[in-house]
Amino acid sequence: MEKIIRTFSLVIFLGFITVVAVDGINLWPMPKSVSYGSLSLYLSKEFELRTDYKDASGILKEGFSRFLDVIESAHVVDGTVTGQAAALEGLHVVVSSSDDGLQFGIDESYKLSIPATGSPIYAHLEAQTVYGALHGLQTFSQLCHFNFTTRIIEVHRAPWVIIDRPRFSYRGLLIDTSRHYQPLPMIKNVIDAMAYTKLNVLHWHIVDTESFPLEIPSYPKLWNGAYSVSERYTTADAIEIVQYAQKRGINVLAEIDVPGHALSWGIGYPSLWPSLDCQQPLDVSNEFTFKVIDGILSDFSKVFKFRFVHLGGDEVDTSCWTVTPHVKKWLTKQGLNGSQAYEYFVLRTQKIALSHGYEIVNWEETFNNFGSKLSPKTVVHNWLGGGVAQKVVAAGLRCIVSNQDKWYLDHLDTSWQQFYMNEPLTNITNPKQQKLVIGGEVCMWGEHIDGSDIEQTIWPRAAAAAERLWTPFEKLAKDPKKVTGRLAHFRCLLNQRGVAAAPLAGPGRVAPDEPGSCYRQ
């Protein structure tokens, strides 16, 4: 460590290092601070990981193995080195904390140093947590290039010093497995690509009106609402997704959307419907409704370890309650109208979630209708449009920004430039209120999305938002034209890694216009 630091000081003194302009290098998302030199190194065939980190869960070791896989995935590395080229022998990783628990707000910072001289030459990665180290590995992977002459992996422009940390703690992507089932391998592909872009929350919108594909041991008939017997997720499948994501530094936010968007629940348990003719929202007058919700959240707490659970609460039409005789009678007895019953349902469900140790995320309608009565542990999830975050944080609640006009991936007319320029802190200038915007999320709703088109609909537009959420505000381009080449390069890198990211030249999931280079599409 001491030797490497002194080497860097000498290199800097000799003037080999230049501070890089934001659009001067092909890294995505752009780190907080980058400097580089002018020399090239090649990766030794015995390139190794050195660390004193205990790595009880194998997270660092597996992350290093994936790092080697992705840098070698595009071409067969079968060359030999001749001449005076210097070898990079390995990577020395120092992780300060032994705690590998993944939760909201953990330290994701890192410092990556790659010297140009020394004997032997080792890159050096420092991080407070193993998850910061994983981000450093992702950045390192983008510095590695295949040399078509020597057929080996090289690092150009050494020495490098990169100091980095995220702007927002919550950087999310929603997938919807109710409108169309997504096979486990495809969900894992999405998680891999999230890690490449440094997104860190997979919001799993598991169930909705159309289908209920998840096994709930406490109420096993719920997944009778799946499209078919093969389009289901077992509890073990859900655990596998959570663990797969966690090893990549990604939390899984599970959602049950109540009381609306829940018709599929009644396929297995018809008493959850107000009536056979009026099937949603869930029956607010039936105690069994809340027993089922309690059972689901109890089962969730054994699988989904993220601090938050998403309880939905959007687009609730209470007319079924007011026209169904037994529900109407209950409303009269309780002295509630439809909107008051909606409030009662949301607040009671919040209390159930709190009893299972969760903090709560609700869609913005709950705040718009009865915000002051929400639990102070509520995070309001904006989606209807701009201006909501301002009101939420002014009321002292936390907020996630997903305004549909800019960050809904199923809106195919929304371009990557609009994704890039969408600013979560628009018109929020008070520093205390700014901290209440915990981040943002791009949403891949599944009405027209299945395993055949999900990747090209998500990428590269989600990557454009990922830089907005990761990179310091002052480093973000004021004009997206300035990052077009760099994002095009990253999109091609995704393709090389097996991610079906669409061309930049057009909104949505466009096809290539004509024959040509990946970098110009």
Short mmCIF file of C-alpha atoms in Angstrom, two decimals:
data_model
loop_
_atom_site.label_atom_id
_atom_site.label_comp_id
_atom_site.label_asym_id
_atom_site.label_seq_id
_atom_site.Cartn_x
_atom_site.Cartn_y
_atom_site.Cartn_z
CA MET A 1 0.00 0.00 0.00
CA GLU A 2 2.67 2.53 0.98
CA LYS A 3 4.73 1.74 -2.09
CA ILE A 4 1.77 2.17 -4.43
CA ILE A 5 0.86 5.53 -2.93
CA ARG A 6 4.40 6.85 -3.33
CA THR A 7 4.49 5.62 -6.93
CA PHE A 8 1.34 7.55 -7.70
CA SER A 9 2.70 10.69 -6.09
CA LEU A 10 5.76 10.48 -8.35
CA VAL A 11 3.69 9.95 -11.46
CA ILE A 12 1.50 12.89 -10.63
CA PHE A 13 4.56 15.03 -9.97
CA LEU A 14 6.02 14.11 -13.34
CA GLY A 15 2.87 15.39 -15.00
CA PHE A 16 1.64 12.16 -16.58
CA ILE A 17 -1.83 12.53 -15.14
CA THR A 18 -4.48 14.71 -16.69
CA VAL A 19 -7.89 15.55 -15.23
CA VAL A 20 -10.48 14.20 -17.62
CA ALA A 21 -13.42 16.16 -18.97
CA VAL A 22 -16.80 14.53 -18.34
CA ASP A 23 -17.15 13.50 -21.99
CA GLY A 24 -13.49 12.64 -22.52
CA ILE A 25 -13.48 8.94 -21.56
CA ASN A 26 -15.77 6.01 -22.08
CA LEU A 27 -16.98 5.24 -18.57
CA TRP A 28 -20.67 4.92 -17.70
CA PRO A 29 -21.92 6.18 -15.35
CA MET A 30 -19.29 8.88 -15.06
CA PRO A 31 -17.42 8.65 -11.73
CA LYS A 32 -17.11 11.53 -9.29
CA SER A 33 -13.39 12.07 -9.98
CA VAL A 34 -11.18 10.63 -12.72
CA SER A 35 -7.54 11.14 -13.63
CA TYR A 36 -5.38 9.19 -16.05
CA GLY A 37 -2.03 9.00 -17.83
CA SER A 38 -0.75 7.82 -21.20
CA LEU A 39 0.75 4.36 -20.75
CA SER A 40 -0.62 0.89 -21.51
CA LEU A 41 -0.50 -2.27 -19.44
CA TYR A 42 -1.61 -5.78 -20.23
CA LEU A 43 -3.39 -8.13 -17.87
CA SER A 44 -1.26 -11.07 -16.87
CA LYS A 45 -2.69 -14.51 -17.62
CA GLU A 46 -2.32 -15.10 -13.88
CA PHE A 47 -4.15 -11.90 -12.98
CA GLU A 48 -5.15 -12.46 -9.36
CA LEU A 49 -7.17 -11.12 -6.50
CA ARG A 50 -5.28 -10.23 -3.32
CA THR A 51 -7.16 -9.22 -0.20
CA ASP A 52 -7.26 -9.57 3.58
CA TYR A 53 -11.05 -9.25 3.52
CA LYS A 54 -12.63 -12.31 5.15
CA ASP A 55 -15.38 -12.57 2.49
CA ALA A 56 -17.46 -15.07 4.46
CA SER A 57 -20.26 -14.99 1.87
CA GLY A 58 -17.92 -15.15 -1.14
CA ILE A 59 -19.31 -11.88 -2.52
CA LEU A 60 -15.93 -10.36 -3.39
CA LYS A 61 -14.50 -13.57 -4.80
CA GLU A 62 -17.55 -14.14 -7.00
CA GLY A 63 -17.53 -10.48 -8.06
CA PHE A 64 -13.89 -10.80 -9.11
CA SER A 65 -14.71 -13.96 -11.07
CA ARG A 66 -17.52 -12.13 -12.89
CA PHE A 67 -15.11 -9.26 -13.59
CA LEU A 68 -12.78 -11.69 -15.37
CA ASP A 69 -15.69 -13.25 -17.23
CA VAL A 70 -17.03 -9.97 -18.62
CA ILE A 71 -13.67 -8.60 -19.73
CA GLU A 72 -12.96 -11.86 -21.56
CA SER A 73 -16.46 -12.44 -22.93
CA ALA A 74 -16.22 -10.53 -26.21
CA HIS A 75 -13.21 -12.39 -27.68
CA VAL A 76 -11.01 -15.40 -27.11
CA VAL A 77 -7.97 -14.24 -25.17
CA ASP A 78 -5.22 -16.46 -26.55
CA GLY A 79 -2.30 -14.12 -27.26
CA THR A 80 1.22 -13.95 -25.91
CA VAL A 81 3.17 -10.88 -24.88
CA THR A 82 6.44 -9.91 -26.51
CA GLY A 83 8.63 -6.85 -26.07
CA GLN A 84 8.79 -4.48 -23.15
CA ALA A 85 5.09 -4.16 -22.29
CA ALA A 86 4.39 -4.04 -18.55
CA ALA A 87 2.12 -6.59 -16.94
CA LEU A 88 -0.66 -5.84 -14.49
CA GLU A 89 -0.35 -8.83 -12.17
CA GLY A 90 -3.49 -8.49 -10.13
CA LEU A 91 -5.83 -6.46 -8.00
CA HIS A 92 -5.33 -5.71 -4.31
CA VAL A 93 -8.66 -5.04 -2.58
CA VAL A 94 -9.03 -3.43 0.84
CA VAL A 95 -12.53 -3.46 2.37
CA SER A 96 -12.82 -1.59 5.67
CA SER A 97 -16.05 -3.10 7.00
CA SER A 98 -16.50 -6.83 7.62
CA ASP A 99 -20.29 -6.41 7.54
CA ASP A 100 -21.62 -7.70 4.21
CA GLY A 101 -25.26 -7.00 5.03
CA LEU A 102 -26.96 -5.23 2.13
CA GLN A 103 -29.38 -2.51 3.14
CA PHE A 104 -30.55 0.90 2.12
CA GLY A 105 -28.01 3.67 2.65
CA ILE A 106 -24.86 1.55 2.94
CA ASP A 107 -21.57 3.13 1.86
CA GLU A 108 -21.08 2.38 -1.85
CA SER A 109 -17.98 4.52 -2.35
CA TYR A 110 -14.67 3.25 -3.70
CA LYS A 111 -11.24 4.37 -4.88
CA LEU A 112 -9.60 2.57 -7.81
CA SER A 113 -5.90 3.14 -8.50
CA ILE A 114 -3.99 1.53 -11.39
CA PRO A 115 -0.29 2.43 -11.44
CA ALA A 116 1.78 2.41 -14.63
CA THR A 117 5.05 1.37 -13.03
CA GLY A 118 6.29 -0.85 -10.24
CA SER A 119 7.54 -4.36 -9.70
CA PRO A 120 5.20 -6.12 -9.64
CA ILE A 121 2.32 -3.86 -10.72
CA TYR A 122 -0.96 -4.33 -8.88
CA ALA A 123 -4.13 -2.31 -9.20
CA HIS A 124 -5.52 -1.15 -5.86
CA LEU A 125 -9.19 -0.93 -4.88
CA GLU A 126 -10.30 0.56 -1.57
CA ALA A 127 -13.90 0.56 -0.31
CA GLN A 128 -15.75 0.87 2.97
CA THR A 129 -18.02 -2.06 2.09
CA VAL A 130 -17.79 -5.03 -0.23
CA TYR A 131 -20.58 -3.47 -2.29
CA GLY A 132 -18.47 -0.39 -2.95
CA ALA A 133 -15.75 -2.79 -4.09
CA LEU A 134 -18.20 -4.39 -6.53
CA HIS A 135 -18.86 -0.96 -8.06
CA GLY A 136 -15.11 -0.48 -8.37
CA LEU A 137 -14.84 -3.78 -10.23
CA GLN A 138 -17.56 -2.63 -12.65
CA THR A 139 -15.62 0.55 -13.38
CA PHE A 140 -12.36 -1.40 -13.73
CA SER A 141 -14.03 -3.71 -16.27
CA GLN A 142 -14.74 -0.72 -18.52
CA LEU A 143 -11.04 0.17 -18.57
CA CYS A 144 -10.12 -3.23 -20.03
CA HIS A 145 -9.85 -3.61 -23.81
CA PHE A 146 -9.05 -6.48 -26.16
CA ASN A 147 -6.00 -5.87 -28.37
CA PHE A 148 -6.62 -7.46 -31.78
CA THR A 149 -2.91 -7.56 -32.56
CA THR A 150 -1.64 -9.21 -29.40
CA ARG A 151 -4.97 -10.99 -28.58
CA ILE A 152 -4.70 -10.01 -24.92
CA ILE A 153 -6.53 -7.67 -22.53
CA GLU A 154 -5.00 -4.25 -22.02
CA VAL A 155 -5.56 -1.21 -19.82
CA HIS A 156 -4.82 2.01 -21.65
CA ARG A 157 -4.02 5.47 -20.27
CA ALA A 158 -2.46 4.25 -17.04
CA PRO A 159 -1.95 5.41 -14.38
CA TRP A 160 -5.61 5.78 -13.33
CA VAL A 161 -7.03 7.23 -10.13
CA ILE A 162 -10.83 7.06 -9.81
CA ILE A 163 -12.67 8.23 -6.69
CA ASP A 164 -16.37 7.56 -6.77
CA ARG A 165 -19.62 7.33 -4.84
CA PRO A 166 -23.31 7.56 -5.75
CA ARG A 167 -25.37 10.73 -5.71
CA PHE A 168 -28.55 8.94 -4.54
CA SER A 169 -28.84 5.89 -2.28
CA TYR A 170 -31.91 4.54 -4.14
CA ARG A 171 -31.38 3.83 -7.84
CA GLY A 172 -34.18 1.59 -9.00
CA LEU A 173 -35.64 -0.36 -11.89
CA LEU A 174 -39.16 -1.80 -11.80
CA ILE A 175 -40.09 -5.00 -13.60
CA ASP A 176 -43.68 -6.22 -13.87
CA THR A 177 -44.23 -10.00 -13.81
CA SER A 178 -48.01 -9.86 -13.64
CA ARG A 179 -48.87 -8.48 -17.09
CA HIS A 180 -46.38 -10.94 -18.63
CA TYR A 181 -44.43 -13.64 -16.86
CA GLN A 182 -40.66 -13.20 -16.92
CA PRO A 183 -38.58 -16.41 -16.67
CA LEU A 184 -35.93 -16.54 -13.96
CA PRO A 185 -33.00 -16.46 -16.44
CA MET A 186 -34.37 -13.23 -17.93
CA ILE A 187 -34.78 -11.63 -14.49
CA LYS A 188 -31.18 -12.57 -13.76
CA ASN A 189 -30.08 -11.01 -17.06
CA VAL A 190 -31.79 -7.78 -16.05
CA ILE A 191 -30.05 -7.89 -12.65
CA ASP A 192 -26.66 -8.39 -14.32
CA ALA A 193 -27.21 -5.36 -16.54
CA MET A 194 -28.36 -3.32 -13.53
CA ALA A 195 -25.03 -4.10 -11.88
CA TYR A 196 -23.17 -2.91 -15.00
CA THR A 197 -24.98 0.47 -14.70
CA LYS A 198 -24.72 0.69 -10.88
CA LEU A 199 -28.48 0.57 -10.31
CA ASN A 200 -29.11 -0.96 -6.89
CA VAL A 201 -32.83 -1.69 -6.36
CA LEU A 202 -34.90 -4.17 -8.35
CA HIS A 203 -38.52 -3.20 -7.70
CA TRP A 204 -40.37 -6.45 -8.32
CA HIS A 205 -44.00 -5.69 -9.14
CA ILE A 206 -44.86 -9.33 -8.71
CA VAL A 207 -48.66 -9.45 -8.83
CA ASP A 208 -51.47 -7.33 -10.23
CA THR A 209 -55.00 -7.58 -11.62
CA GLU A 210 -53.98 -9.94 -14.40
CA SER A 211 -52.03 -12.66 -12.56
CA PHE A 212 -50.66 -13.80 -9.20
CA PRO A 213 -47.60 -15.90 -10.08
CA LEU A 214 -45.87 -16.07 -6.66
CA GLU A 215 -46.17 -18.93 -4.17
CA ILE A 216 -47.45 -17.75 -0.77
CA PRO A 217 -47.11 -20.65 1.70
CA SER A 218 -49.57 -19.10 4.18
CA TYR A 219 -52.27 -18.94 1.48
CA PRO A 220 -51.30 -21.49 -1.18
CA LYS A 221 -54.32 -20.95 -3.42
CA LEU A 222 -53.26 -17.39 -4.25
CA TRP A 223 -51.08 -18.53 -7.13
CA ASN A 224 -54.13 -20.15 -8.70
CA GLY A 225 -54.29 -16.68 -10.18
CA ALA A 226 -51.20 -17.35 -12.33
CA TYR A 227 -51.66 -17.47 -16.10
CA SER A 228 -50.71 -21.15 -16.16
CA VAL A 229 -49.15 -23.77 -13.91
CA SER A 230 -45.74 -23.17 -15.53
CA GLU A 231 -45.82 -19.37 -15.24
CA ARG A 232 -45.19 -19.29 -11.51
CA TYR A 233 -42.43 -18.52 -9.03
CA THR A 234 -41.85 -20.81 -6.06
CA THR A 235 -40.66 -19.44 -2.75
CA ALA A 236 -37.28 -20.97 -3.57
CA ASP A 237 -37.29 -19.07 -6.89
CA ALA A 238 -37.89 -15.79 -5.05
CA ILE A 239 -35.08 -16.56 -2.60
CA GLU A 240 -32.81 -17.33 -5.55
CA ILE A 241 -33.59 -13.94 -7.13
CA VAL A 242 -32.97 -12.10 -3.86
CA GLN A 243 -29.65 -13.87 -3.29
CA TYR A 244 -28.55 -13.47 -6.92
CA ALA A 245 -29.26 -9.73 -6.70
CA GLN A 246 -27.65 -9.34 -3.28
CA LYS A 247 -24.37 -10.80 -4.50
CA ARG A 248 -24.35 -8.01 -7.08
CA GLY A 249 -25.14 -5.25 -4.59
CA ILE A 250 -28.82 -5.01 -5.55
CA ASN A 251 -31.75 -5.01 -3.13
CA VAL A 252 -35.12 -6.46 -4.14
CA LEU A 253 -38.17 -4.34 -3.30
CA ALA A 254 -41.25 -6.59 -3.36
CA GLU A 255 -44.67 -5.10 -4.11
CA ILE A 256 -48.23 -6.16 -3.46
CA ASP A 257 -50.52 -3.48 -4.89
CA VAL A 258 -53.58 -3.07 -2.65
CA PRO A 259 -56.48 -2.55 -2.44
CA GLY A 260 -56.82 -2.07 -6.22
CA HIS A 261 -54.97 -4.03 -8.90
CA ALA A 262 -55.77 -7.27 -7.04
CA LEU A 263 -58.47 -9.11 -8.99
CA SER A 264 -56.16 -12.13 -9.46
CA TRP A 265 -56.15 -12.75 -5.69
CA GLY A 266 -59.76 -13.88 -5.84
CA ILE A 267 -59.14 -16.71 -8.31
CA GLY A 268 -57.94 -18.81 -5.40
CA TYR A 269 -59.93 -17.05 -2.67
CA PRO A 270 -63.19 -15.61 -4.14
CA SER A 271 -64.23 -14.19 -0.77
CA LEU A 272 -61.55 -11.51 -1.27
CA TRP A 273 -63.77 -10.01 -3.99
CA PRO A 274 -66.62 -7.71 -2.96
CA SER A 275 -68.78 -9.92 -5.21
CA LEU A 276 -68.49 -12.22 -8.20
CA ASP A 277 -69.76 -9.39 -10.38
CA CYS A 278 -67.65 -6.64 -8.81
CA GLN A 279 -64.20 -8.05 -8.14
CA GLN A 280 -61.94 -5.21 -7.06
CA PRO A 281 -60.78 -3.44 -4.94
CA LEU A 282 -60.28 -6.15 -2.34
CA ASP A 283 -63.19 -6.41 0.06
CA VAL A 284 -62.53 -3.80 2.76
CA SER A 285 -65.34 -5.17 4.95
CA ASN A 286 -63.94 -8.70 5.19
CA GLU A 287 -61.46 -9.45 7.98
CA PHE A 288 -60.13 -12.31 5.86
CA THR A 289 -58.73 -9.70 3.44
CA PHE A 290 -56.39 -8.35 6.10
CA LYS A 291 -55.50 -11.85 7.36
CA VAL A 292 -54.33 -12.68 3.82
CA ILE A 293 -52.32 -9.46 3.60
CA ASP A 294 -50.77 -10.25 6.97
CA GLY A 295 -49.91 -13.77 5.78
CA ILE A 296 -48.33 -12.47 2.58
CA LEU A 297 -46.20 -9.91 4.43
CA SER A 298 -45.21 -12.51 7.01
CA ASP A 299 -44.02 -14.79 4.19
CA PHE A 300 -42.34 -11.82 2.48
CA SER A 301 -40.35 -11.05 5.63
CA LYS A 302 -38.70 -14.46 5.35
CA VAL A 303 -37.64 -13.86 1.73
CA PHE A 304 -37.36 -10.14 0.99
CA LYS A 305 -34.88 -8.64 3.46
CA PHE A 306 -34.85 -5.10 2.09
CA ARG A 307 -35.91 -2.45 4.61
CA PHE A 308 -38.90 -1.46 2.48
CA VAL A 309 -41.98 -3.21 1.10
CA HIS A 310 -44.16 -1.60 -1.57
CA LEU A 311 -47.88 -1.61 -0.81
CA GLY A 312 -49.11 0.08 -3.99
CA GLY A 313 -52.29 2.00 -3.26
CA ASP A 314 -52.76 3.57 -6.69
CA GLU A 315 -55.75 3.85 -9.03
CA VAL A 316 -58.37 2.75 -6.50
CA ASP A 317 -61.98 2.88 -7.75
CA THR A 318 -64.18 2.38 -4.70
CA SER A 319 -67.45 1.99 -6.62
CA CYS A 320 -67.54 -1.79 -6.00
CA TRP A 321 -67.62 -1.07 -2.28
CA THR A 322 -70.48 1.40 -2.52
CA VAL A 323 -72.72 -0.78 -4.73
CA THR A 324 -72.14 -4.22 -3.15
CA PRO A 325 -74.85 -4.67 -0.47
CA HIS A 326 -72.81 -6.29 2.32
CA VAL A 327 -69.89 -3.87 1.85
CA LYS A 328 -72.24 -0.90 1.67
CA LYS A 329 -73.85 -2.06 4.92
CA TRP A 330 -70.41 -2.27 6.56
CA LEU A 331 -69.52 1.22 5.34
CA THR A 332 -72.71 2.61 6.85
CA LYS A 333 -72.03 0.86 10.16
CA GLN A 334 -68.49 2.25 10.24
CA GLY A 335 -69.61 5.72 9.18
CA LEU A 336 -67.33 5.67 6.13
CA ASN A 337 -67.78 6.72 2.53
CA GLY A 338 -65.76 5.18 -0.31
CA SER A 339 -62.79 7.54 -0.05
CA GLN A 340 -62.64 7.17 3.73
CA ALA A 341 -62.69 3.38 3.36
CA TYR A 342 -59.78 3.67 0.92
CA GLU A 343 -57.87 5.60 3.57
CA TYR A 344 -58.80 3.01 6.22
CA PHE A 345 -57.54 0.18 4.00
CA VAL A 346 -54.20 1.82 3.20
CA LEU A 347 -53.46 2.83 6.80
CA ARG A 348 -54.43 -0.57 8.19
CA THR A 349 -52.21 -2.30 5.64
CA GLN A 350 -49.37 0.03 6.59
CA LYS A 351 -49.72 -1.04 10.22
CA ILE A 352 -49.52 -4.70 9.19
CA ALA A 353 -46.33 -4.02 7.24
CA LEU A 354 -44.82 -2.13 10.19
CA SER A 355 -45.60 -5.09 12.44
CA HIS A 356 -43.39 -7.23 10.21
CA GLY A 357 -40.48 -4.80 10.50
CA TYR A 358 -40.91 -3.07 7.16
CA GLU A 359 -40.89 0.57 6.23
CA ILE A 360 -43.40 1.38 3.53
CA VAL A 361 -43.47 2.60 -0.04
CA ASN A 362 -46.84 3.72 -1.46
CA TRP A 363 -47.75 5.19 -4.82
CA GLU A 364 -48.41 8.92 -4.75
CA GLU A 365 -52.23 8.76 -4.73
CA THR A 366 -52.07 7.82 -1.06
CA PHE A 367 -50.20 11.07 -0.35
CA ASN A 368 -52.40 13.10 -2.68
CA ASN A 369 -55.54 11.88 -0.88
CA PHE A 370 -54.52 11.66 2.79
CA GLY A 371 -50.81 12.40 3.05
CA SER A 372 -50.78 13.81 6.57
CA LYS A 373 -52.20 10.55 7.95
CA LEU A 374 -49.61 8.25 6.38
CA SER A 375 -47.06 6.61 8.64
CA PRO A 376 -43.94 8.77 9.02
CA LYS A 377 -42.06 5.68 7.80
CA THR A 378 -43.72 6.07 4.40
CA VAL A 379 -41.78 6.71 1.21
CA VAL A 380 -44.06 8.29 -1.40
CA HIS A 381 -43.48 6.92 -4.89
CA ASN A 382 -44.16 9.60 -7.48
CA TRP A 383 -45.41 8.52 -10.90
CA LEU A 384 -48.16 10.80 -12.20
CA GLY A 385 -45.95 13.73 -13.12
CA GLY A 386 -43.69 16.52 -11.96
CA GLY A 387 -44.09 18.67 -8.87
CA VAL A 388 -45.13 15.87 -6.50
CA ALA A 389 -41.69 15.41 -4.94
CA GLN A 390 -41.70 19.07 -3.87
CA LYS A 391 -44.94 18.62 -1.96
CA VAL A 392 -43.89 15.32 -0.41
CA VAL A 393 -40.60 16.57 1.02
CA ALA A 394 -42.21 19.83 2.16
CA ALA A 395 -44.53 17.62 4.23
CA GLY A 396 -41.48 15.90 5.75
CA LEU A 397 -41.87 12.53 4.00
CA ARG A 398 -39.35 10.75 1.80
CA CYS A 399 -39.87 10.40 -1.94
CA ILE A 400 -38.83 8.26 -4.90
CA VAL A 401 -39.17 9.94 -8.30
CA SER A 402 -40.56 7.97 -11.28
CA ASN A 403 -42.62 10.56 -13.15
CA GLN A 404 -44.24 8.72 -16.04
CA ASP A 405 -43.63 11.43 -18.61
CA LYS A 406 -39.87 10.87 -18.37
CA TRP A 407 -39.03 7.62 -16.55
CA TYR A 408 -41.59 5.07 -17.79
CA LEU A 409 -39.81 2.65 -20.11
CA ASP A 410 -43.08 1.37 -21.61
CA HIS A 411 -43.60 4.87 -23.04
CA LEU A 412 -41.77 4.11 -26.27
CA ASP A 413 -41.99 7.72 -27.43
CA THR A 414 -39.73 8.83 -24.56
CA SER A 415 -36.14 9.17 -25.75
CA TRP A 416 -32.94 8.40 -23.86
CA GLN A 417 -32.24 12.15 -23.87
CA GLN A 418 -35.41 12.73 -21.84
CA PHE A 419 -34.41 9.93 -19.46
CA TYR A 420 -31.00 11.56 -19.02
CA MET A 421 -32.29 15.07 -18.39
CA ASN A 422 -35.00 14.16 -15.85
CA GLU A 423 -33.84 15.73 -12.58
CA PRO A 424 -35.27 14.32 -9.31
CA LEU A 425 -34.50 17.52 -7.38
CA THR A 426 -36.27 19.91 -9.76
CA ASN A 427 -37.40 22.99 -7.79
CA ILE A 428 -36.22 21.51 -4.47
CA THR A 429 -33.55 23.84 -3.15
CA ASN A 430 -33.70 23.33 0.63
CA PRO A 431 -30.81 20.96 1.53
CA LYS A 432 -32.84 19.17 4.22
CA GLN A 433 -35.69 18.58 1.78
CA GLN A 434 -33.27 17.44 -0.93
CA LYS A 435 -32.09 14.65 1.38
CA LEU A 436 -35.67 13.39 1.61
CA VAL A 437 -35.58 12.55 -2.11
CA ILE A 438 -33.87 9.21 -1.60
CA GLY A 439 -33.55 8.59 -5.33
CA GLY A 440 -35.39 7.58 -8.43
CA GLU A 441 -36.61 4.62 -10.39
CA VAL A 442 -37.31 3.79 -14.02
CA CYS A 443 -40.36 1.60 -14.55
CA MET A 444 -40.70 -1.28 -17.02
CA TRP A 445 -44.42 -1.97 -16.99
CA GLY A 446 -45.25 -5.25 -18.66
CA GLU A 447 -48.44 -4.86 -20.71
CA HIS A 448 -46.48 -5.19 -23.95
CA ILE A 449 -43.25 -6.64 -22.55
CA ASP A 450 -42.24 -10.26 -22.21
CA GLY A 451 -39.00 -12.23 -22.44
CA SER A 452 -38.71 -11.40 -26.15
CA ASP A 453 -38.36 -7.63 -25.81
CA ILE A 454 -37.71 -6.63 -22.20
CA GLU A 455 -33.97 -6.00 -22.55
CA GLN A 456 -34.12 -3.77 -25.62
CA THR A 457 -36.98 -1.81 -24.03
CA ILE A 458 -35.02 -1.22 -20.82
CA TRP A 459 -31.57 -0.54 -22.26
CA PRO A 460 -29.95 1.86 -22.96
CA ARG A 461 -32.60 4.32 -21.72
CA ALA A 462 -32.40 3.01 -18.15
CA ALA A 463 -28.63 3.50 -18.31
CA ALA A 464 -29.20 7.16 -19.16
CA ALA A 465 -31.25 7.55 -15.98
CA ALA A 466 -28.64 5.55 -14.04
CA GLU A 467 -26.01 8.23 -14.68
CA ARG A 468 -28.45 10.89 -13.48
CA LEU A 469 -28.84 8.95 -10.23
CA TRP A 470 -25.16 8.06 -9.74
CA THR A 471 -23.01 10.92 -11.02
CA PRO A 472 -22.59 14.20 -9.07
CA PHE A 473 -24.96 16.86 -10.38
CA GLU A 474 -22.11 19.17 -11.38
CA LYS A 475 -20.60 16.42 -13.58
CA LEU A 476 -23.83 15.74 -15.47
CA ALA A 477 -24.05 17.11 -18.99
CA LYS A 478 -26.35 20.08 -19.44
CA ASP A 479 -26.85 18.99 -23.04
CA PRO A 480 -27.31 15.23 -23.68
CA LYS A 481 -25.52 15.62 -27.04
CA LYS A 482 -22.30 15.80 -25.04
CA VAL A 483 -22.74 12.25 -23.74
CA THR A 484 -24.14 10.63 -26.90
CA GLY A 485 -20.83 9.07 -27.95
CA ARG A 486 -20.10 7.79 -24.47
CA LEU A 487 -23.57 6.25 -24.06
CA ALA A 488 -23.32 4.72 -27.54
CA HIS A 489 -20.04 3.14 -26.49
CA PHE A 490 -21.65 1.77 -23.32
CA ARG A 491 -24.61 0.43 -25.29
CA CYS A 492 -22.20 -1.47 -27.54
CA LEU A 493 -20.42 -2.76 -24.44
CA LEU A 494 -23.76 -4.08 -23.17
CA ASN A 495 -24.28 -5.84 -26.50
CA GLN A 496 -20.81 -7.39 -26.22
CA ARG A 497 -21.75 -8.70 -22.79
CA GLY A 498 -24.89 -10.33 -24.15
CA VAL A 499 -27.40 -7.63 -23.19
CA ALA A 500 -29.89 -6.87 -25.98
CA ALA A 501 -29.66 -3.08 -25.64
CA ALA A 502 -31.33 -1.16 -28.47
CA PRO A 503 -29.70 1.53 -30.64
CA LEU A 504 -29.71 5.11 -29.39
CA ALA A 505 -31.00 6.55 -32.67
CA GLY A 506 -34.65 6.83 -31.80
CA PRO A 507 -37.00 6.47 -28.83
CA GLY A 508 -37.99 3.17 -27.29
CA ARG A 509 -36.80 -0.17 -28.62
CA VAL A 510 -35.93 0.82 -32.18
CA ALA A 511 -34.20 -1.47 -34.66
CA PRO A 512 -30.95 -0.49 -36.37
CA ASP A 513 -31.64 1.92 -39.22
CA GLU A 514 -29.24 0.44 -41.74
CA PRO A 515 -25.93 -1.43 -41.96
CA GLY A 516 -23.20 0.24 -39.94
CA SER A 517 -21.06 0.32 -36.84
CA CYS A 518 -22.63 -0.32 -33.44
CA TYR A 519 -21.09 2.95 -32.27
CA ARG A 520 -23.08 5.00 -34.78
CA GLN A 521 -26.56 3.59 -34.15
#
